[in-house]
C-alpha atoms as one frame of an Amber mdcrd trajectory, in Angstrom:
protein
 -23.475   4.636 -16.823 -22.150   5.641 -13.420 -19.546   3.666 -11.490 -21.945
   2.390  -8.794 -24.324   1.009 -11.416 -21.470  -0.741 -13.218 -20.313  -2.222
  -9.933 -23.807  -3.538  -9.174 -24.023  -5.204 -12.593 -20.565  -6.724 -12.143
 -21.460  -8.108  -8.703 -24.683  -9.660 -10.030 -22.983 -11.267 -13.031 -20.090
 -12.493 -10.912 -22.270 -13.913  -8.132 -22.173 -17.741  -7.678 -25.961 -17.976
  -8.132 -25.864 -16.209 -11.497 -22.760 -18.094 -12.629 -24.360 -21.418 -11.706
 -27.119 -20.720 -14.230 -24.684 -20.436 -17.135 -24.007 -23.561 -19.192 -20.415
 -24.846 -19.509 -18.771 -23.514 -22.649 -15.372 -25.217 -22.407 -14.219 -28.777
 -22.939 -12.769 -30.561 -19.906  -9.250 -29.989 -21.235  -9.944 -26.269 -21.691
 -11.580 -26.096 -18.273  -8.554 -27.682 -16.589  -6.177 -25.364 -18.436  -8.217
 -22.300 -17.478  -8.089 -23.237 -13.789  -4.405 -24.144 -13.904  -3.537 -20.721
 -15.316  -5.294 -18.874 -12.495  -3.450 -17.815  -9.352  -5.280 -19.910  -6.755
  -4.907 -20.866  -3.115  -6.530 -24.247  -2.468  -7.509 -24.790   1.151  -8.279
 -28.423   1.924  -8.643 -29.651   5.480  -9.841 -32.261   7.912 -12.735 -31.077
  10.113 -12.204 -29.192  13.385  -8.605 -28.286  12.470  -9.065 -24.510  12.998
  -9.689 -24.147   9.261 -12.381 -21.476   9.693 -10.002 -19.374  11.786  -7.221
 -19.827   9.235  -9.595 -18.827   6.442 -10.673 -15.718   8.345  -7.049 -14.769
   9.065  -6.207 -15.019   5.356  -9.108 -12.741   4.439  -8.061 -10.130   6.993
  -4.428 -10.203   5.887  -5.468  -9.604   2.270  -7.525  -6.623   3.415  -4.658
  -5.223   5.484  -2.240  -5.695   2.587  -4.801  -4.195   0.181  -4.356  -7.184
  -2.104  -7.018  -7.671  -4.733  -8.403 -11.089  -3.844 -11.463 -13.160  -4.630
 -12.825 -15.857  -2.333 -14.758 -18.636  -4.028 -16.010 -22.137  -3.309 -15.148
 -25.079  -5.537 -17.982 -27.125  -4.056 -21.342 -26.636  -5.755 -23.390 -28.496
  -3.124 -22.981 -28.758   0.652 -24.843 -30.634   3.372 -24.635 -34.413   3.643
 -22.764 -34.868   0.356 -19.015 -35.415  -0.276 -16.917 -32.303  -0.923 -16.005
 -32.893  -4.553 -14.543 -29.928  -6.471 -16.655 -29.044  -9.507 -14.397 -27.686
 -12.251 -17.260 -26.181 -14.289 -18.589 -24.451 -11.176 -15.098 -23.087 -10.488
 -14.799 -21.697 -14.022 -18.186 -19.989 -13.723 -17.015 -18.191 -10.591 -13.586
 -17.234 -11.911 -14.444 -16.474 -15.529 -14.967 -12.787 -14.764 -12.345 -12.650
 -12.034  -9.339 -10.476 -12.765  -8.176 -10.638  -9.181  -4.577 -11.023  -8.209
  -5.274 -14.036  -5.987  -8.245 -16.418  -5.869  -8.881 -18.205  -2.566 -10.949
 -21.357  -2.347 -13.070 -21.689   0.756 -11.926 -24.496   3.053 -13.125 -27.855
   1.831 -12.989 -31.438   3.083 -11.659 -32.891  -0.158  -9.238 -35.751  -0.745
  -6.683 -35.742  -3.553  -8.622 -37.615  -6.218  -7.424 -37.729  -9.828  -9.975
 -35.166 -11.034  -8.844 -32.689  -8.371  -5.153 -33.216  -9.093  -5.772 -32.586
 -12.805  -6.679 -28.940 -12.129  -3.668 -28.163  -9.921  -0.544 -26.413 -11.156
   2.595 -24.540 -10.103   0.540 -21.338 -10.231  -1.273 -22.545  -7.131  -0.613
 -22.781  -3.421  -2.072 -26.011  -2.043  -2.846 -26.182   1.659  -3.653 -29.361
   3.588  -4.703 -28.456   7.111  -5.122 -31.232   9.632  -5.104 -32.248  13.270
  -4.298 -35.406  15.273  -6.891 -38.116  14.725  -7.829 -38.625  18.384  -8.360
 -34.889  18.991 -10.372 -34.684  15.777 -12.713 -37.485  16.845 -13.440 -35.837
  20.208 -13.938 -32.416  18.601 -16.313 -33.829  15.967 -18.426 -35.393  18.707
 -18.580 -32.058  20.571 -19.569 -30.264  17.368 -22.265 -32.790  16.501 -23.618
 -32.676  20.058 -24.051 -28.925  19.598 -26.247 -29.396  16.539 -23.840 -29.952
  13.655 -24.681 -33.608  13.114 -25.459 -33.365   9.367 -22.237 -34.301   7.591
 -20.718 -35.700   4.407 -19.078 -38.872   5.814 -22.272 -40.422   7.255 -25.257
 -38.825   5.484 -28.044 -39.976   7.833 -26.309 -39.520  11.190 -28.345 -36.417
  12.018 -31.499 -38.580  12.136 -30.322 -40.656  15.104 -27.259 -38.932  16.622
 -29.076 -37.706  19.747 -30.256 -41.255  20.505 -26.729 -42.618  20.807 -24.821
 -42.934  24.070 -21.399 -41.304  24.352 -19.612 -44.616  23.779 -21.845 -45.349
  20.792 -20.984 -41.930  19.364 -17.266 -42.646  19.621 -17.784 -46.028  17.954
 -19.892 -44.441  15.220 -17.258 -41.795  14.391 -14.528 -44.435  14.359 -16.532
 -46.573  11.912 -17.770 -43.784   9.630 -15.325 -40.880   9.838 -11.928 -42.483
  10.512 -11.598 -44.143   7.054 -12.129 -40.753   5.387  -9.448 -39.124   7.560
  -7.002 -41.879   6.619  -7.835 -41.453   2.915  -7.312 -37.693   3.224  -3.821
 -38.197   4.638  -2.966 -40.983   2.203  -3.982 -39.155  -0.944  -2.377 -35.813
  -0.112   0.850 -37.329   1.177   1.047 -39.436  -1.996   0.298 -36.328  -4.092
   3.132 -34.433  -2.376   5.592 -36.512  -4.396   4.457 -34.617  -7.505   2.925
 -31.408  -6.117   4.153 -28.777  -3.682   1.767 -29.422  -0.782   1.775 -27.192
   2.303   0.839 -29.305   5.313  -0.218 -27.121   8.221  -1.310 -28.344  11.628
  -3.807 -27.256  14.252  -1.221 -26.241  16.858   0.746 -24.165  14.342  -2.352
 -22.324  13.133  -3.526 -21.588  16.685  -0.190 -20.806  18.341   2.081 -19.651
  15.505  -0.343 -18.123  13.011   2.054 -15.539  11.550   4.921 -18.000  11.084
   2.535 -20.483   9.506   1.151 -17.843   7.124   4.583 -16.560   6.103   5.862
 -20.071   5.394   2.855 -20.991   3.238   2.996 -17.772   1.204   6.774 -17.527
   0.882   6.325 -18.897  -2.649   4.711 -15.581  -3.583   6.941 -13.438  -1.329
   3.913 -12.543   0.754   4.311 -12.108   4.499   2.961 -10.206   7.469   4.897
  -8.774  10.408   4.178  -8.915  14.120   3.646  -5.154  14.058   0.985  -5.456
  11.364  -0.782  -8.222  13.294  -0.884  -6.186  16.508  -1.793  -2.929  14.781
  -4.705  -4.550  12.926  -5.800  -6.866  15.754  -5.266 -10.040  13.726  -4.446
 -12.259  16.719  -6.677 -15.339  16.849  -8.854 -15.286  20.010  -7.723 -18.155
  22.252 -11.202 -18.551  23.739 -12.353 -20.047  20.437 -10.110 -23.036  21.069
 -10.971 -23.664  24.725 -12.590 -26.981  23.741  -9.812 -27.883  21.360  -6.798
 -28.258  23.628  -4.286 -30.603  22.019  -4.065 -33.987  23.716  -7.721 -34.053
  24.749  -8.434 -37.067  22.559  -5.939 -39.348  24.282  -7.456 -38.374  27.657
 -11.125 -38.798  26.769 -10.921 -41.918  24.606 -10.289 -45.228  26.356  -7.042
 -47.107  25.778  -9.003 -50.009  24.297 -10.598 -47.732  21.702  -7.292 -45.964
  20.998  -5.689 -49.353  20.323  -8.584 -50.202  18.002  -8.167 -46.894  16.143
  -4.436 -47.482  15.827  -5.045 -50.957  14.448  -7.496 -49.632  11.829  -5.045
 -46.927  10.747  -2.176 -49.427  10.476  -4.338 -51.861   8.467  -5.287 -49.081
   6.039  -1.713 -47.815   5.666  -1.039 -49.868   2.541   1.499 -47.330   1.217
   3.578 -47.478   4.420   3.222 -43.762   5.119   3.482 -44.176   8.921  -0.049
 -42.815   9.328  -0.202 -44.085  12.909   2.032 -41.095  13.743  -0.995 -38.886
  13.087  -2.978 -40.322  16.008  -1.651 -37.811  18.564
């Protein structure tokens, strides 16, 4: 059997579609242990936080460094459903993975008990976020451009185009804002027991190398300015022309900002000063 044929068989067997057809063969305890023992980078995020660009940068750095890496998704179903990690689906993807590092695709997942039960010190956990007001404005722009199907309000895509701009802001405040608050709450609370890397939109866009080196210092992995320039790894600024920081506080009325602040304060039952995340 030649090498190319073996590689084709391996790729077929290791593909998510093939793995999804296999029945679970481990108990939940065994499944959790299997995942905990793997070297994994978990990339959770709030929407429109430059997470796609960060994900792409990570992939390119691994290629430049010639690091054997596997990129997988822990979410078995996308669309207008919540991003809930599926441990059996993860095992199916990683069961034949002998890669040095396994990277989860970015996912809008909060720190629920079932997710926390599969995390360990073998992992790097990333929480990527952005100020709430900027996020709201960016979500509206994205949905106006056709991305109105989402997980936080499953039927929005059926009537989004019929809403006025003010109605759209109100809708996102009512449907999305609680999720954003829960994301911050759960991961900040989890940081008391887990080593969570909080990274922010401005850092990813403006200080990508420093952000990368800080996150991966745990594994002594870094990239130099020379490597970034030589391999053209600089993030294109034009991608973020609509995402200038501070836009939210300019485009949302003071009355609505006060309302958003009040909602965030009312939900901050753990006294985590979540109102600081508005801008």
